[in-house]
PDB file of C-alpha atoms in Angstrom:
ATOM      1  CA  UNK A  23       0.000   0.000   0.000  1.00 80.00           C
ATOM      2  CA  UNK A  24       1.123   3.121  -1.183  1.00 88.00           C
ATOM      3  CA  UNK A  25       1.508   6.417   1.674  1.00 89.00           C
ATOM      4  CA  UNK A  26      -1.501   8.039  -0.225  1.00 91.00           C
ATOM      5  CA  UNK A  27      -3.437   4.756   0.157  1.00 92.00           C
ATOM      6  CA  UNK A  28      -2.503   4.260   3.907  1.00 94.00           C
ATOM      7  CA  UNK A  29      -3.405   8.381   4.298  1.00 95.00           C
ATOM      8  CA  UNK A  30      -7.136   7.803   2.193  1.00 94.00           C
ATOM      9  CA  UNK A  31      -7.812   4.749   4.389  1.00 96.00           C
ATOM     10  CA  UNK A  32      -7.264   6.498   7.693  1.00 96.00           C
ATOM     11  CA  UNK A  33      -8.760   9.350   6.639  1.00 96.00           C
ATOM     12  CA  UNK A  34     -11.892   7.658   5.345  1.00 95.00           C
ATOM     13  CA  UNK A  35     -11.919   5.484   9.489  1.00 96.00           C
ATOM     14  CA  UNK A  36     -11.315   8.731  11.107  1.00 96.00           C
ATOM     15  CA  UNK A  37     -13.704  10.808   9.222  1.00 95.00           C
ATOM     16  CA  UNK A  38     -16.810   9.003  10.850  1.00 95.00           C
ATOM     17  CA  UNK A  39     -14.843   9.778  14.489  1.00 96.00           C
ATOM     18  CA  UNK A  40     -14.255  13.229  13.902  1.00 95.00           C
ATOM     19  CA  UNK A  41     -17.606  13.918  13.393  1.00 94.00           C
ATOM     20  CA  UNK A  42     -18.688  12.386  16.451  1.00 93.00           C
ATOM     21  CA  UNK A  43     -16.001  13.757  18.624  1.00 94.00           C
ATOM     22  CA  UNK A  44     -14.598  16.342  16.726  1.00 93.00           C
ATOM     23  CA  UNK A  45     -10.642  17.376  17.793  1.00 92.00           C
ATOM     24  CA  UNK A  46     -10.970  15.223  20.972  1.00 94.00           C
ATOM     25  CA  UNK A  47     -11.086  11.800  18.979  1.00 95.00           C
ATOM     26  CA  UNK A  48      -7.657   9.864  20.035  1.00 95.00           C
ATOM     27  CA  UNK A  49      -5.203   8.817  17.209  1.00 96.00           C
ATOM     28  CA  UNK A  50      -5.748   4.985  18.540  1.00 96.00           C
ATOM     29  CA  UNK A  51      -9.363   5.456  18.368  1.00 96.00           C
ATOM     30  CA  UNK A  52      -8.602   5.441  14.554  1.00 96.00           C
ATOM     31  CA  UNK A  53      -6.240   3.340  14.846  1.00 96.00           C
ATOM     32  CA  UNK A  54      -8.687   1.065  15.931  1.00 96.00           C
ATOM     33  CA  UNK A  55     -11.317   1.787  13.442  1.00 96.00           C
ATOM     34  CA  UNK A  56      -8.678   1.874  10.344  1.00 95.00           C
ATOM     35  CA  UNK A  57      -7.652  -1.868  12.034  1.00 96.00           C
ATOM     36  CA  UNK A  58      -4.133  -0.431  11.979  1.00 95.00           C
ATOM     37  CA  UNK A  59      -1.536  -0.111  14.930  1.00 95.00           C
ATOM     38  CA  UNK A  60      -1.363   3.467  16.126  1.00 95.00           C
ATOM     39  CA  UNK A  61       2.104   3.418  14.929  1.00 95.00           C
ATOM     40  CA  UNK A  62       0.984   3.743  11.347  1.00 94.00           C
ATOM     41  CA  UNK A  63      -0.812   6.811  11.506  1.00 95.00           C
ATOM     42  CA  UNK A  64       2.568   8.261  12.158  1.00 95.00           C
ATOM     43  CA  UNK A  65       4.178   7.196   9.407  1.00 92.00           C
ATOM     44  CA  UNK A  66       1.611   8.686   7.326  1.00 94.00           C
ATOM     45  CA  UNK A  67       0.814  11.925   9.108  1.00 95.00           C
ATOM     46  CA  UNK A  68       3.055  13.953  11.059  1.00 94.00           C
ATOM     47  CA  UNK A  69       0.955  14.182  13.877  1.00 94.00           C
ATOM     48  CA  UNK A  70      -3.133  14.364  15.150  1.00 94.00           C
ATOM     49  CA  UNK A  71      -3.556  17.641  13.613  1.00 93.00           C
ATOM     50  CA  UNK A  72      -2.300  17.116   9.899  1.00 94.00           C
ATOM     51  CA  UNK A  73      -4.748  13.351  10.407  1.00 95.00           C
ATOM     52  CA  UNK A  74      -7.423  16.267  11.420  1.00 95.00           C
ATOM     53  CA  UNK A  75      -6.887  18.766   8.442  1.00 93.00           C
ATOM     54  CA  UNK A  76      -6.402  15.913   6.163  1.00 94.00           C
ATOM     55  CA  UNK A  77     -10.296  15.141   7.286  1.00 94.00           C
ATOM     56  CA  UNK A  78     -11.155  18.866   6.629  1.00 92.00           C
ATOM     57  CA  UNK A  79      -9.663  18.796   2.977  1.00 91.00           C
ATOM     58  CA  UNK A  80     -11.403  15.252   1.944  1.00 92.00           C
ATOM     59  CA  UNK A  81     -14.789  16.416   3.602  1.00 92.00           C
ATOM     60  CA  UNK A  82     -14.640  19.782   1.763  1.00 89.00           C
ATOM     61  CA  UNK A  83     -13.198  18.374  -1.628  1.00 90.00           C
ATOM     62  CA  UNK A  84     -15.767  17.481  -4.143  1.00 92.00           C
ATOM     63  CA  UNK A  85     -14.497  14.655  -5.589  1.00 91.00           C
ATOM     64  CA  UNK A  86     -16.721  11.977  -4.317  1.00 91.00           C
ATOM     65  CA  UNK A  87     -19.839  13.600  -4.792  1.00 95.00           C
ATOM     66  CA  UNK A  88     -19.092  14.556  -8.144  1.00 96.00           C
ATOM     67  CA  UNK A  89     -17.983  10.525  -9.035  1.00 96.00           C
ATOM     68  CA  UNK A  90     -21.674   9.761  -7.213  1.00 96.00           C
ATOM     69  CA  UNK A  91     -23.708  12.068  -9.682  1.00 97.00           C
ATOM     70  CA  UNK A  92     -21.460  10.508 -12.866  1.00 97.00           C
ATOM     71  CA  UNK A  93     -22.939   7.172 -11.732  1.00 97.00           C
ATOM     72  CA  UNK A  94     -26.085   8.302 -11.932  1.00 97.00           C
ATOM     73  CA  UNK A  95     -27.664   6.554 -15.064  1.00 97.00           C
ATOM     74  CA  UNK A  96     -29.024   8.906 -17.842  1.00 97.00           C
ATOM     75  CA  UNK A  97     -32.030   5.690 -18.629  1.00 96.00           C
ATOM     76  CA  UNK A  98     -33.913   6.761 -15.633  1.00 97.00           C
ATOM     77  CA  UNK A  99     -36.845   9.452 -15.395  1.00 96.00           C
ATOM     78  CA  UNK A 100     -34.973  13.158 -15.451  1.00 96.00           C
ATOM     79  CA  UNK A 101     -37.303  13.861 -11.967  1.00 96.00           C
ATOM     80  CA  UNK A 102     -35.578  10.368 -10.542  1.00 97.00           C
ATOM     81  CA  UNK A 103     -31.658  11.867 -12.140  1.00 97.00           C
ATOM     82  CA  UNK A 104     -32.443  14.999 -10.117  1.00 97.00           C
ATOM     83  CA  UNK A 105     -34.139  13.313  -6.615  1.00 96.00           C
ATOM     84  CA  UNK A 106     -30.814  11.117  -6.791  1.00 97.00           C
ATOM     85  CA  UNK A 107     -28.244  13.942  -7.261  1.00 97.00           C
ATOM     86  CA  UNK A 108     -30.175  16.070  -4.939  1.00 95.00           C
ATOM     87  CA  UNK A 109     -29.592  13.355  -2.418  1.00 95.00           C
ATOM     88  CA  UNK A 110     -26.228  12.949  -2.801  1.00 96.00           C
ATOM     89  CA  UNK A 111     -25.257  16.493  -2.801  1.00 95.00           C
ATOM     90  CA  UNK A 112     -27.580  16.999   0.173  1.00 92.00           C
ATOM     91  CA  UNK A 113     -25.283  14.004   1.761  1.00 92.00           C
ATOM     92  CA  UNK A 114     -22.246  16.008   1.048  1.00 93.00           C
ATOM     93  CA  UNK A 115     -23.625  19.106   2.426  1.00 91.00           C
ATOM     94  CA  UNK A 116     -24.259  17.601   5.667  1.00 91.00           C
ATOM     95  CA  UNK A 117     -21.037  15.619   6.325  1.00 92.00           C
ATOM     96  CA  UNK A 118     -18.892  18.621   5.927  1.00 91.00           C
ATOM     97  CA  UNK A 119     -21.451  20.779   8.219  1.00 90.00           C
ATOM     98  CA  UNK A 120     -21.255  18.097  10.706  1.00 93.00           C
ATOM     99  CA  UNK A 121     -17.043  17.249  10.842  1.00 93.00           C
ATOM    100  CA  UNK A 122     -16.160  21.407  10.400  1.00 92.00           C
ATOM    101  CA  UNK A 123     -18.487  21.954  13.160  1.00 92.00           C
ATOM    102  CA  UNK A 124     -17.634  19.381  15.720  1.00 93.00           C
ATOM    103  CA  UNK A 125     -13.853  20.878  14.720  1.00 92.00           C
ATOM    104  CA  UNK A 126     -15.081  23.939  15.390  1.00 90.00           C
ATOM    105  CA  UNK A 127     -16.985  23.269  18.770  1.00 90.00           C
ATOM    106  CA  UNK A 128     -13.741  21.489  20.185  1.00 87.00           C
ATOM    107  CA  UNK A 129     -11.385  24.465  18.962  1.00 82.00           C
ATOM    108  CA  UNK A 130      -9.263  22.652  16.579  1.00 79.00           C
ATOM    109  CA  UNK A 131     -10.420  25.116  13.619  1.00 69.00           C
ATOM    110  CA  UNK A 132      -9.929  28.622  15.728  1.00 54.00           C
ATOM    111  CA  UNK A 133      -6.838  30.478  15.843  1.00 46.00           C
ATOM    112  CA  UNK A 134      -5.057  28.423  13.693  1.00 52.00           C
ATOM    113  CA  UNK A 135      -1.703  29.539  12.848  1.00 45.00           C
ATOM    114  CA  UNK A 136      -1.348  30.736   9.278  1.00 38.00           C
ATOM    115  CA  UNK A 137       0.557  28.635   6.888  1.00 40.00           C
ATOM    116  CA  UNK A 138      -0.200  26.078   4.150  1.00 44.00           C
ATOM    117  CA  UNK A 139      -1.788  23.469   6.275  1.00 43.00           C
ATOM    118  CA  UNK A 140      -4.219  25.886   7.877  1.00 42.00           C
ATOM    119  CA  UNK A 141      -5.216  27.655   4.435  1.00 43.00           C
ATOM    120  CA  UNK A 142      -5.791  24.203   3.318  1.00 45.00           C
ATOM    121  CA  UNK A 143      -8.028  23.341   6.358  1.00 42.00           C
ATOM    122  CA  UNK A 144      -9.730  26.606   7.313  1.00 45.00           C
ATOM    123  CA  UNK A 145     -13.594  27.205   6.976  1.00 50.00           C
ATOM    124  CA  UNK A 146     -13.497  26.606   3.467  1.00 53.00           C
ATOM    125  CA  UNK A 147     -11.139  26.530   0.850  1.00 57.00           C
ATOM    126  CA  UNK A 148     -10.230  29.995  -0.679  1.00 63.00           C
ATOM    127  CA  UNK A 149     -12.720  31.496  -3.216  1.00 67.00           C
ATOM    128  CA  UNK A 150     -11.286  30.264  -6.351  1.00 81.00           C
ATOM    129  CA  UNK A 151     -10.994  27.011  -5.047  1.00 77.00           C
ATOM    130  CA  UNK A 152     -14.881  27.280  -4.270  1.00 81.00           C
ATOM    131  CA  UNK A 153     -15.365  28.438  -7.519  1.00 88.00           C
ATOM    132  CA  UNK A 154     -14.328  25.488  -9.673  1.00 89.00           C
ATOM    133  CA  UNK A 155     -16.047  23.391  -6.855  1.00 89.00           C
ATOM    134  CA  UNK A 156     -19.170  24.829  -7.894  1.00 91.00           C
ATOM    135  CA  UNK A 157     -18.675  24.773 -11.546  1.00 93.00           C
ATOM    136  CA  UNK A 158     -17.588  21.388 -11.297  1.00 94.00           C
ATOM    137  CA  UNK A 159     -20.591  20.414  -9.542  1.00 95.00           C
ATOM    138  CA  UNK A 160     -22.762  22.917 -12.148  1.00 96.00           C
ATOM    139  CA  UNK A 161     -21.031  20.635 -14.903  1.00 97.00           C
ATOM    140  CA  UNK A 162     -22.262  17.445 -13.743  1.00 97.00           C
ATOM    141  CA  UNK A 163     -25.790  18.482 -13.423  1.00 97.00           C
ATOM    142  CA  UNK A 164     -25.823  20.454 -16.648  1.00 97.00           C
ATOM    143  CA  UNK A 165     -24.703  16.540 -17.775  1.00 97.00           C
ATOM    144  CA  UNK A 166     -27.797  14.911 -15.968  1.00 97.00           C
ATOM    145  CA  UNK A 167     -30.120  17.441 -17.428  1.00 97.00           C
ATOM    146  CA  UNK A 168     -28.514  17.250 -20.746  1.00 96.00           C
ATOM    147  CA  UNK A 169     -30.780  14.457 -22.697  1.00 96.00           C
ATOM    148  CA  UNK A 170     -34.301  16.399 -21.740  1.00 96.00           C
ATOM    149  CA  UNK A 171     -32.885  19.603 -23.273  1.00 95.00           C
ATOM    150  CA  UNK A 172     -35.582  19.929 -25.370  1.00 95.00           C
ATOM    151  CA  UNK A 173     -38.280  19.595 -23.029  1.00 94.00           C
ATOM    152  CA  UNK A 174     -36.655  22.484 -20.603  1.00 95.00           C
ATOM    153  CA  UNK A 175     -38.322  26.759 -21.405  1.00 93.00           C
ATOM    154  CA  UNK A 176     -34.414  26.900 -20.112  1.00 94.00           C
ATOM    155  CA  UNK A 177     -31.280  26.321 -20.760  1.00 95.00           C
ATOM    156  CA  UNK A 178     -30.044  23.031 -18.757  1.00 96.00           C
ATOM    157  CA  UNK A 179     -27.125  25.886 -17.462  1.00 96.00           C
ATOM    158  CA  UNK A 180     -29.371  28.082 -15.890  1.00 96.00           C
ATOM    159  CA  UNK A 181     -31.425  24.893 -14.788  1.00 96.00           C
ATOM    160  CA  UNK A 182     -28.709  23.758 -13.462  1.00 96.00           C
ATOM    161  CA  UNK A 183     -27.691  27.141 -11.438  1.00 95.00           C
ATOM    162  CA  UNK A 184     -31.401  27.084 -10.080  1.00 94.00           C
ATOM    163  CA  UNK A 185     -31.664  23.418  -9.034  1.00 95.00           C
ATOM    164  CA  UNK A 186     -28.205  24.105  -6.820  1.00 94.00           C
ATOM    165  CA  UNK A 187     -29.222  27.502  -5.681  1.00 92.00           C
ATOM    166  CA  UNK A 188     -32.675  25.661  -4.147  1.00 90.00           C
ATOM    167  CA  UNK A 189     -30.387  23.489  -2.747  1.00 89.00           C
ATOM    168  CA  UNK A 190     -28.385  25.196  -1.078  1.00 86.00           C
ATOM    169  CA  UNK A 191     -31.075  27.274   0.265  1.00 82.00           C
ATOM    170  CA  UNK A 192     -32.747  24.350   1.317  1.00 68.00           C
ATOM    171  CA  UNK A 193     -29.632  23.454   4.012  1.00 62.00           C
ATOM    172  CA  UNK A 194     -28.930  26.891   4.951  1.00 59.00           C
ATOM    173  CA  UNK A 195     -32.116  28.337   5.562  1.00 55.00           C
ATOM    174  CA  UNK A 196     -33.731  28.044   9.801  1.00 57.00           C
ATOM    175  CA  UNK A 197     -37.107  26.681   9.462  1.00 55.00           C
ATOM    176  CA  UNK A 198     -39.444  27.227  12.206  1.00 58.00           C
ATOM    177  CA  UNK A 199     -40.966  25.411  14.454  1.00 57.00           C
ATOM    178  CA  UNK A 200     -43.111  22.517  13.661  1.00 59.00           C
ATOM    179  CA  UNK A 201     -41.343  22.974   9.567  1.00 70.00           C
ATOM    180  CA  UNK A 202     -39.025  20.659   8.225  1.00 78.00           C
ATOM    181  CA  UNK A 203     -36.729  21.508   5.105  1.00 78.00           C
ATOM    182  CA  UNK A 204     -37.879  20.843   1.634  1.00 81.00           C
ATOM    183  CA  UNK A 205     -37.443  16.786   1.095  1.00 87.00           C
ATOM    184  CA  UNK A 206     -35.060  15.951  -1.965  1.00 89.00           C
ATOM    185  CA  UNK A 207     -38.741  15.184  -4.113  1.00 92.00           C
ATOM    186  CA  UNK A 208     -40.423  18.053  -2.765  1.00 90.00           C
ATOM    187  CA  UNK A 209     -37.371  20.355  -4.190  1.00 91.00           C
ATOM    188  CA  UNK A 210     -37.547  18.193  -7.721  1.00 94.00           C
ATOM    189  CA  UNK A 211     -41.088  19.216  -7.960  1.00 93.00           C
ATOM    190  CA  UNK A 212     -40.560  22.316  -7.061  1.00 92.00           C
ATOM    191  CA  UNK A 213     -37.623  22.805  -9.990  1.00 93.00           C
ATOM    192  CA  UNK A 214     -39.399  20.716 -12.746  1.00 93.00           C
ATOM    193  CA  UNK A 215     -43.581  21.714 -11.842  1.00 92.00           C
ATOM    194  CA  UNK A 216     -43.080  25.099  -9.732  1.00 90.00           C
ATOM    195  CA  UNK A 217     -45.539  25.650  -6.605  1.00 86.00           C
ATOM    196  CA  UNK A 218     -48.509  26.343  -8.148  1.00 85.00           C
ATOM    197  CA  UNK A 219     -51.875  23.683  -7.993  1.00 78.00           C
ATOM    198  CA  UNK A 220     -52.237  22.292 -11.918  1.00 65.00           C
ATOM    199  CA  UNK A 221     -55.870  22.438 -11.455  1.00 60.00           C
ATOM    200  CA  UNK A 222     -58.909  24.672 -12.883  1.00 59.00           C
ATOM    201  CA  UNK A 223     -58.247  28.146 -12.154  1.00 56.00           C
ATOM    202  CA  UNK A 224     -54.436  27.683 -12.319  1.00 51.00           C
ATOM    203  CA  UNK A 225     -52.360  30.078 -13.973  1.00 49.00           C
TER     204      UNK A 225
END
């Protein structure tokens, strides 16, 4: 196993940890959950914190979200392509909320020294990095949306750029009590039928 290998797998066991215990979590509880001696971890990482901002970076990176909307097969039902990739981004979305903020509520994220590791694993990555996130994920919807072209009054771009900005609404935005957010098919319906009742009297 290559050092990039070892660093993915104990990244991918700790990742689960962090969340639940945020900076506290001990290197041999992932040693433990990698089934590794604690030993390894340091021949991979240089110590807890660059295990802990290597867990930032994969949970912020978009690369497995964006290989889990390619899978998604362009046979099935454009409402079902969207309902799928609006559950896996909404999967994404939460992980990193939940590992940056149990980071955050244990204090390994504040008052980090600056320097390559902590641009790397601060907030979020800088704003061109967030930029080609976004257009990367814009791409791969545009791509979903791409074989019902002609049955779109839109563009698939700016279909695209509507169905993410609803999402991301949809995780950021307080609902009150007794609400609950949008479900991934109520936001589908939303995009593709709009709010309004299709029966007599309708506009």
């Amino acid at each position: 196993m290559s050092v990039e290998q070892r660093r993915a797998m104990i990244v991918a066991a700790a990742l689960p940890l962090v969340a639940e215990y945020g900076a506290a979590v001990t290197t041999g509880q992932i040693a433990r959950a990698a089934g590794i001696g604690e030993a390894t971890i340091f021949r991979a990482f240089k110590d807890k914190d660059e295990v802990l901002d290597a867990c930032v970076a994969e949970t912020v990176g978009t690369d497995h979200v964006l290989r889990e909307l390619a899978s998604i097969s362009l046979d099935e039902p454009i409402a079902t392509r969207l309902t799928e990739a609006a559950e896996a981004l909404r999967a994404h979305l939460e992980r990193m909320g939940t590992v940056i903020g149990a980071l955050h509520a244990s204090g390994h994220l504040r008052g980090r020294a600056p320097g390559p590791a902590a641009r790397n694993a601060g907030d979020a990555p800088p704003p061109d990095a967030r930029a080609r996130s976004f257009a990367a994920l814009r791409h791969a919807i545009i791509e979903l949306l791409e074989p019902d072209r002609a049955a779109f009054r839109l563009s698939p771009e700016k279909v695209a750029s509507a169905f993410l900005a609803l999402l991301f609404t949809r995780q950021q935005s307080p609902t009150g009590e007794g609400d609950t957010p949008l479900t991934p098919e109520e936001l589908i319906s939303v995009l593709l039928h709009g709010t309004l009742d299709a029966g007599p009297g309708s506009a």
